[in-house]
CSV table of C-alpha atoms in Angstrom, one decimal:
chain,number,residue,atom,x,y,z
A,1,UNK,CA,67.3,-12.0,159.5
A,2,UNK,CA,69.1,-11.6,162.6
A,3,UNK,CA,71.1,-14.9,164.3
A,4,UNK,CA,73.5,-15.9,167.0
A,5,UNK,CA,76.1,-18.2,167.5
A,6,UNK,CA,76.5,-19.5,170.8
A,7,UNK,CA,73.8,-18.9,173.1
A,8,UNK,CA,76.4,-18.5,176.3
A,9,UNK,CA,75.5,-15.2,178.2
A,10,UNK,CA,72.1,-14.6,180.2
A,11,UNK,CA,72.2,-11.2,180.3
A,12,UNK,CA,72.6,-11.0,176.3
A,13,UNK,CA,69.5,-13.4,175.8
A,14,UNK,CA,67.5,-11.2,177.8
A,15,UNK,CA,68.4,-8.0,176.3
A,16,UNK,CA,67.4,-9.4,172.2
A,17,UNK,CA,64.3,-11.1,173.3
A,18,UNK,CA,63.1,-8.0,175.2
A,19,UNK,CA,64.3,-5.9,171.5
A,20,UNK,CA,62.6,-8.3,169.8
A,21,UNK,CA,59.4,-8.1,171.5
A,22,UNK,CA,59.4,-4.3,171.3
A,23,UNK,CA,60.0,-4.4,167.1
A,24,UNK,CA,57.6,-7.8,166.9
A,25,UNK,CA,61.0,-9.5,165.8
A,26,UNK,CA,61.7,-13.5,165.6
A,27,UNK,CA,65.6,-13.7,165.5
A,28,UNK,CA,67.2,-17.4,165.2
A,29,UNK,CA,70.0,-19.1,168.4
A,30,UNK,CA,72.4,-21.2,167.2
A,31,UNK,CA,72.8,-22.7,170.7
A,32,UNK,CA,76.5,-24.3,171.8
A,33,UNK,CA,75.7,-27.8,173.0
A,34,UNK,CA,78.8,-27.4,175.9
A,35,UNK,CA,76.8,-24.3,177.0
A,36,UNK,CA,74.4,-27.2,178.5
A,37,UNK,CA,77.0,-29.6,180.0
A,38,UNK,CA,78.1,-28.6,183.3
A,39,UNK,CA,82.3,-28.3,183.7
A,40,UNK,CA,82.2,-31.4,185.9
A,41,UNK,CA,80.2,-33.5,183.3
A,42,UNK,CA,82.9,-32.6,180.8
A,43,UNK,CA,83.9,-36.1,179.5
A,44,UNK,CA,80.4,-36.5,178.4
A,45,UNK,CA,81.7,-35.0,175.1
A,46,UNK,CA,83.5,-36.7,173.1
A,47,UNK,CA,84.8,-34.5,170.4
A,48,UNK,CA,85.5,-35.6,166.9
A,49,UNK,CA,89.4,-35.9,166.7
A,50,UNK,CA,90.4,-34.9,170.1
A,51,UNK,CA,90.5,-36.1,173.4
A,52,UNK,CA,87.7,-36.5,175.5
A,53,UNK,CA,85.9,-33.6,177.3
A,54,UNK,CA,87.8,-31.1,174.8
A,55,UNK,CA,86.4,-28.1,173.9
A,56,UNK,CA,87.5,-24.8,172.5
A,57,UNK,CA,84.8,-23.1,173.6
A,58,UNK,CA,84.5,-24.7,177.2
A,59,UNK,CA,81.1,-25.9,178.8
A,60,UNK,CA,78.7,-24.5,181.7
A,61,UNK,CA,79.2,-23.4,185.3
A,62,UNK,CA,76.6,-25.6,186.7
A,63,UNK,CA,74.4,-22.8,188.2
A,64,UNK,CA,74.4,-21.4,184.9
A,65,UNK,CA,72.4,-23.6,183.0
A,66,UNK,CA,69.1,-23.6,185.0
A,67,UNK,CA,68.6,-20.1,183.8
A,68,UNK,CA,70.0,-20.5,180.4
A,69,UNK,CA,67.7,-23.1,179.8
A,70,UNK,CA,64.9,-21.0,181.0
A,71,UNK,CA,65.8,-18.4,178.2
A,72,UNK,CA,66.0,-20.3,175.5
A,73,UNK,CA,62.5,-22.0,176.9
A,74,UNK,CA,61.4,-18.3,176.8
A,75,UNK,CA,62.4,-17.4,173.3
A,76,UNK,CA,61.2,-20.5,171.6
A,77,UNK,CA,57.5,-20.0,173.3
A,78,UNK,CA,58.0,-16.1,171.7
A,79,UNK,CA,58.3,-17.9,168.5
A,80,UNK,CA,62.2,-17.4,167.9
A,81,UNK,CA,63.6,-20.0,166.0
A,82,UNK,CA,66.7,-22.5,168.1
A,83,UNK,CA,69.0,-23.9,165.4
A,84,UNK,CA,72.7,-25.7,166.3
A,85,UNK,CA,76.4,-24.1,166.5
A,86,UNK,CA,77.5,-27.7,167.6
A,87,UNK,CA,79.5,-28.4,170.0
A,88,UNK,CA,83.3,-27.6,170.4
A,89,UNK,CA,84.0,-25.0,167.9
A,90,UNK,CA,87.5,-26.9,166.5
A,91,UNK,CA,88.2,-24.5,163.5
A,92,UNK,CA,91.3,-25.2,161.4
A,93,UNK,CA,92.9,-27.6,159.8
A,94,UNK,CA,93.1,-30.0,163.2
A,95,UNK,CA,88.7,-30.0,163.3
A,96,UNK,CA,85.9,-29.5,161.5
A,97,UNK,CA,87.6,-29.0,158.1
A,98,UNK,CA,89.1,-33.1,158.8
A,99,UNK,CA,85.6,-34.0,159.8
A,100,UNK,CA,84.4,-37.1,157.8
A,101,UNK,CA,80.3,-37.1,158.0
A,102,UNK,CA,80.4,-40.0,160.8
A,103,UNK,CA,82.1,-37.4,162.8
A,104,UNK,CA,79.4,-35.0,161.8
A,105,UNK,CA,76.9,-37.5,162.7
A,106,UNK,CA,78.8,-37.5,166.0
A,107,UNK,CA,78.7,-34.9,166.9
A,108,UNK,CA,75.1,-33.6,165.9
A,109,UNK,CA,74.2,-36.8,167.8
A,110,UNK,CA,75.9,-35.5,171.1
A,111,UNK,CA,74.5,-31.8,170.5
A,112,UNK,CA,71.1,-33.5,170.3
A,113,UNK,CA,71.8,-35.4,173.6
A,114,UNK,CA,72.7,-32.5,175.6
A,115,UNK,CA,69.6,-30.7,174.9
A,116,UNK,CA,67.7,-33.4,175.2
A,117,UNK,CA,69.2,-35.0,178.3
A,118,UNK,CA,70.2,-31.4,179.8
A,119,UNK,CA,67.8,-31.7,183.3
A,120,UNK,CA,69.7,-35.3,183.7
A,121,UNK,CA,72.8,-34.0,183.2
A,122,UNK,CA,72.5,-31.2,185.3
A,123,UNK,CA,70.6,-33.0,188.0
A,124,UNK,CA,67.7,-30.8,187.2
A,125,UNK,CA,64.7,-33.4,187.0
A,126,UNK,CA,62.4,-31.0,189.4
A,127,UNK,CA,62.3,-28.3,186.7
A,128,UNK,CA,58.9,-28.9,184.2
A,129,UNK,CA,60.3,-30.5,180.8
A,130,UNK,CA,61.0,-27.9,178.0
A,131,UNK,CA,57.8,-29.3,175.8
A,132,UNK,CA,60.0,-30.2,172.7
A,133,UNK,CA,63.7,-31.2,171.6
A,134,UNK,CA,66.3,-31.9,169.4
A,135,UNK,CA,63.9,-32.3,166.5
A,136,UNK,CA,63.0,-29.0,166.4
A,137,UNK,CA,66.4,-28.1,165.0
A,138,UNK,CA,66.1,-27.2,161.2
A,139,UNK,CA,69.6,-26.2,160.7
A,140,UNK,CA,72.9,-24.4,162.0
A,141,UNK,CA,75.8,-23.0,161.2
A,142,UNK,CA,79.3,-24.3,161.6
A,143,UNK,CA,82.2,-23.2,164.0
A,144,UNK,CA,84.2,-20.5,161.6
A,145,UNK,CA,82.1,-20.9,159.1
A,146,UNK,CA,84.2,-24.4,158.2
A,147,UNK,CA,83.9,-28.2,157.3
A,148,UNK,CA,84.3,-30.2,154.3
A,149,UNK,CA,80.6,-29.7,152.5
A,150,UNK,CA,81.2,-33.1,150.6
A,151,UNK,CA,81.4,-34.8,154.6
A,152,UNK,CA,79.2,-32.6,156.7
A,153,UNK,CA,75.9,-32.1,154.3
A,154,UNK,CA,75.2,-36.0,154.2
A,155,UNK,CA,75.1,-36.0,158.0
A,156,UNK,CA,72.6,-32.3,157.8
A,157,UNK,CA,70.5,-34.0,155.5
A,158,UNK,CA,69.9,-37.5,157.3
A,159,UNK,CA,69.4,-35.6,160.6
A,160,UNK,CA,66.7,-33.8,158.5
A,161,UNK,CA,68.4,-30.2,158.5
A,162,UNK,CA,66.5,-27.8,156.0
A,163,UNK,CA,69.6,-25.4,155.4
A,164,UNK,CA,72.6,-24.9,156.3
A,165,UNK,CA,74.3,-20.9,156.7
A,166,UNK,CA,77.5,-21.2,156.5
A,167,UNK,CA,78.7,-20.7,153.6
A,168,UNK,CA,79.7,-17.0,152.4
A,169,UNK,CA,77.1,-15.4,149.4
A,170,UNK,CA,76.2,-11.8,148.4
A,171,UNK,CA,73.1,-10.1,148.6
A,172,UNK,CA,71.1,-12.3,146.5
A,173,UNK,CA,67.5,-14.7,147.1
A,174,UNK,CA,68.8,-18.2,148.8
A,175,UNK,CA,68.5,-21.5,146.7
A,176,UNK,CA,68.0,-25.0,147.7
A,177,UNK,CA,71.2,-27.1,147.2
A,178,UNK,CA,71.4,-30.6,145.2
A,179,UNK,CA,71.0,-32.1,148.2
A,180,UNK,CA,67.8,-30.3,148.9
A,181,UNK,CA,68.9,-28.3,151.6
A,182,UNK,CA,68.3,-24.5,151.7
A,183,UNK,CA,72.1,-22.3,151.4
A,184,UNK,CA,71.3,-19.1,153.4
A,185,UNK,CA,74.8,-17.7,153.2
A,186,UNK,CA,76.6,-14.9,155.6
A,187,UNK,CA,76.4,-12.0,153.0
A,188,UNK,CA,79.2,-9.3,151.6
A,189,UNK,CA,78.3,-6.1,152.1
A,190,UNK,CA,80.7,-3.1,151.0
A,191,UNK,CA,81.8,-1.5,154.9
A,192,UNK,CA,80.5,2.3,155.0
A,193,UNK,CA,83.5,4.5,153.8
A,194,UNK,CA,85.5,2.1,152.2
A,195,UNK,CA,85.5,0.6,148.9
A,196,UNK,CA,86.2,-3.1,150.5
A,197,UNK,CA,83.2,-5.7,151.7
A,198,UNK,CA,83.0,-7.5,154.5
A,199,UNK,CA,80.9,-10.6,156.1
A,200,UNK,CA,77.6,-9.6,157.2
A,201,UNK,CA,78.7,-11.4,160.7
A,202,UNK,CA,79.8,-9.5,164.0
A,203,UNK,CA,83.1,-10.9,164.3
A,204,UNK,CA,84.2,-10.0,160.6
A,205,UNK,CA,83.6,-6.6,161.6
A,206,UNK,CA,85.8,-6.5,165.0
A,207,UNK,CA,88.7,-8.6,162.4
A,208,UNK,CA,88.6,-6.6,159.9
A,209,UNK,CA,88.9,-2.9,162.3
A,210,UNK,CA,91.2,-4.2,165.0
A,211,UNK,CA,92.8,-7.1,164.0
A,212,UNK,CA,90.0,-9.3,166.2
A,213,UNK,CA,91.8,-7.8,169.6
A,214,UNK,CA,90.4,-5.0,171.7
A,215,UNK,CA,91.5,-2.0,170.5
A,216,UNK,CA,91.6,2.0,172.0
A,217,UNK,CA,88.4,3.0,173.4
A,218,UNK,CA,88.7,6.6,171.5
A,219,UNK,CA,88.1,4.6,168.0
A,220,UNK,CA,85.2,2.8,169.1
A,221,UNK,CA,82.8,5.1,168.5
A,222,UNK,CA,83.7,5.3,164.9
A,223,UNK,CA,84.0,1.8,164.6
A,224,UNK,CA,80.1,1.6,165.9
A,225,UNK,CA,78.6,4.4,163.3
A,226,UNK,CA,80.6,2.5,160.7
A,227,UNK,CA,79.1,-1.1,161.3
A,228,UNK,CA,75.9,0.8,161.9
A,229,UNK,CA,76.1,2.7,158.7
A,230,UNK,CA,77.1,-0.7,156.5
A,231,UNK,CA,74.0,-2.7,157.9
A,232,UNK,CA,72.3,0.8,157.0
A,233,UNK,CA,73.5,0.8,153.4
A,234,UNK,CA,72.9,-3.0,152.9
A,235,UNK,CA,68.9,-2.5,154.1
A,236,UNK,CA,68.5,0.4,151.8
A,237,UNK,CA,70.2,-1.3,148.5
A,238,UNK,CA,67.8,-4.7,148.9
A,239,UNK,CA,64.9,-2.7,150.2
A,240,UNK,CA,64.7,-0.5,146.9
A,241,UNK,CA,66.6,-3.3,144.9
A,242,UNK,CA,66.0,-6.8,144.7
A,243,UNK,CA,64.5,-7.3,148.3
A,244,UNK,CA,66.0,-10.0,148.9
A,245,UNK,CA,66.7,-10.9,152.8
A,246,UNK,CA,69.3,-9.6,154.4
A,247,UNK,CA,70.8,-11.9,156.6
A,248,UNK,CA,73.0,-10.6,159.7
A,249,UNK,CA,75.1,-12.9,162.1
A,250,UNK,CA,76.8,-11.8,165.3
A,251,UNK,CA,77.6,-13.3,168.9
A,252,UNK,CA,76.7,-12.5,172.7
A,253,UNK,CA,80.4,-11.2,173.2
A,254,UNK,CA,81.2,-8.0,173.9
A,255,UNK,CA,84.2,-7.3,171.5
A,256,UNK,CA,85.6,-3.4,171.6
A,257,UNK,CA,83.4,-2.9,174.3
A,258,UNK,CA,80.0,-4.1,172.8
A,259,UNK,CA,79.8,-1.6,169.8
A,260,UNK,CA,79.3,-4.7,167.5
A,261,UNK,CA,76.1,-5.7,169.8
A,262,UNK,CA,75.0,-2.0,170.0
A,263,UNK,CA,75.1,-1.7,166.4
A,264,UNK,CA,73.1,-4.0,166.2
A,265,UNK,CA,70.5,-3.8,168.4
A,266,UNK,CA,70.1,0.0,167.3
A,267,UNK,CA,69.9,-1.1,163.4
A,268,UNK,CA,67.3,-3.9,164.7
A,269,UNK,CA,65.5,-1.3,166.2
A,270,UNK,CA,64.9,1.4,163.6
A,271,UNK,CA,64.6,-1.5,160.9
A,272,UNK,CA,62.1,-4.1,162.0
A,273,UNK,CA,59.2,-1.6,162.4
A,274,UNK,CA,60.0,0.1,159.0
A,275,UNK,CA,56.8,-0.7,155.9
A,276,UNK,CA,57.5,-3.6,153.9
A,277,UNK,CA,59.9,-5.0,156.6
A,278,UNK,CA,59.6,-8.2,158.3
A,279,UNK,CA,62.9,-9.3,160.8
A,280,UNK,CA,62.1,-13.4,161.1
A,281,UNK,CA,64.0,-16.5,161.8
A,282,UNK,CA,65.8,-18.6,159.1
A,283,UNK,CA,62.8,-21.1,159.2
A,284,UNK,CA,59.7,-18.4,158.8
A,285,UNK,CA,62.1,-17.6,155.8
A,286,UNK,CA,62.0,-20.9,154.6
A,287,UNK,CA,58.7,-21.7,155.2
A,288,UNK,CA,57.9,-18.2,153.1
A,289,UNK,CA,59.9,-19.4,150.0
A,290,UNK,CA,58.5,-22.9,149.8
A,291,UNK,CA,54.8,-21.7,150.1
A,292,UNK,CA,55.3,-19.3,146.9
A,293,UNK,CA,54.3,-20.8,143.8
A,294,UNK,CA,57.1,-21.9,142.1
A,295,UNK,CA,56.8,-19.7,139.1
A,296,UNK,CA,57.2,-16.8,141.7
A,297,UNK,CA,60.1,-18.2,143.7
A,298,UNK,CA,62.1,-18.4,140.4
A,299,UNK,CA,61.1,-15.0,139.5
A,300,UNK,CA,62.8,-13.8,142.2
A,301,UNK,CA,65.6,-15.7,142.7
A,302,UNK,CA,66.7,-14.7,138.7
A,303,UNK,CA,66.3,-11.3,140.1
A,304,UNK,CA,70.5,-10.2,139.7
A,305,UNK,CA,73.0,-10.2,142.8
A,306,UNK,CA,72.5,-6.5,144.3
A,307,UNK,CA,75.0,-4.1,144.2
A,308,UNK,CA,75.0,-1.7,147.5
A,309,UNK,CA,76.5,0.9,145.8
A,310,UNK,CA,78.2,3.0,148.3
């Protein structure tokens, strides 16, 4: 299972929805409401906790979201799955972690308006409607990975989210939480050549090898082979272990030159065509487990946490 967070960059939508038609992949966009709210329209957004038309992440150049929109219009008619990121991306201790779940309902509220209102806001009523909305969205994951469960699952569960991925796991089959949501955590997988795990997610990768700055060009190579190598390792320890799904986060930025995107896309590419392989969305997943008979479900979610071994 392959995922995004953000949604920003044109050039990066067209390049996975062009892989993913070659390797008959769905992949799942956890869009960035701002990405839809032109920089004038700002104080639309009222963030949680800070000031009006804040936002850590920014918003849209206005001739940016015409096309944007037409990606994402793209990929959910090639059966790609669009879940949230919300809005500002406050990490720390000043956001999401202070969030009570009004906020939460705030602020999915205002991520739902964007991309429902987004041809108002961005005085684009000539283009066609996109043919569905905000009610589409089955779940997201957080900014950092952060929030207070006991306030932000209440608000997920009365805007009828069916899971929520961002909590951390290990390679294991996903449950449903007592609040009948599914947790499809970010994974640890053990990074090739080291005896240390890491967070199946992009960024994790570009912390953990350069201190999350750019670092010299003549390590990057090495750097790729070993993110390349650990998605490698984790596909080979479920596949002939306890096959449960391995679940892969990353983002449209180009960190140490794009290496974390390149790995990737090439692991994407020689994986989703392989037997026995299927690379879907977080709802086809869903929608999988809960068509099981339950008797098989719990089979394999008693199946033990898999070790990668290497």
């Amino acid at each position: 299972m392959v995922s995004f967070d953000g949604g920003g960059s044109i050039p990066a939508w067209q390049r996975w929805r062009t892989l993913a038609s070659q390797v008959d992949a769905s992949m799942t966009f956890f869009l960035t409401g701002t990405y839809l709210v032109p920089e004038q329209k700002a104080y639309l957004y009222r963030p949680p906790g800070k000031r009006q038309g804040a936002s850590e992440v920014g918003f849209a150049a206005a001739e940016n979201v015409r096309p944007r929109m037409e990606q994402i219009r793209a990929a959910r008619a090639e059966g790609h799955e669009i879940g949230t990121h919300y809005n500002g991306h406050f990490c720390g201790s000043t956001g999401v972690q202070r969030w009570s779940t009004a906020d939460w309902l705030s602020e999915i509220r205002q991520f739902n308006s964007f991309l429902d209102n987004w041809r108002v806001n961005n005085n684009a009523t000539d283009v066609r409607p996109l043919g569905w909305d905000s009610g589409v969205i089955q779940g997201g994951r957080t900014p950092c990975l952060e929030g207070n469960r006991s306030a932000m699952y209440p608000a997920m569960v009365a805007n009828g989210y069916r899971y929520d991925t961002s909590n951390s796991g290990s390679l294991r089959w996903p449950r449903k939480m007592a609040n009948g949501m599914w947790d499809i955590p970010q994974q640890s997988l053990r990074m090739a050549g080291t005896g240390t795990s890491v967070l199946s997610m992009d960024y994790n990768f570009f912390e953990r090898q350069s201190g999350a700055v750019n670092g010299a060009a003549s390590r990057r190579p090495a750097w790729y082979s070993q993110v390349l190598n650990t998605y490698r390792n984790a596909y080979k320890a479920v596949y002939n272990g306890n096959r449960a799904p391995l679940i892969l986060g990353a983002h449209f930025n180009t960190w140490n030159g794009g290496i974390y995107a390149d790995a990737l896309y090439d692991f994407v590419k020689e994986t989703c065509t392989k037997p026995n392989t299927r690379c879907v969305s977080f709802v086809e997943l869903i929608d999988w487990m809960e068509s099981q008979p339950a008797s098989v479900l719990a089979k394999l979610q008693a199946r033990p946490t898999q070790s990668m071994g290497y």
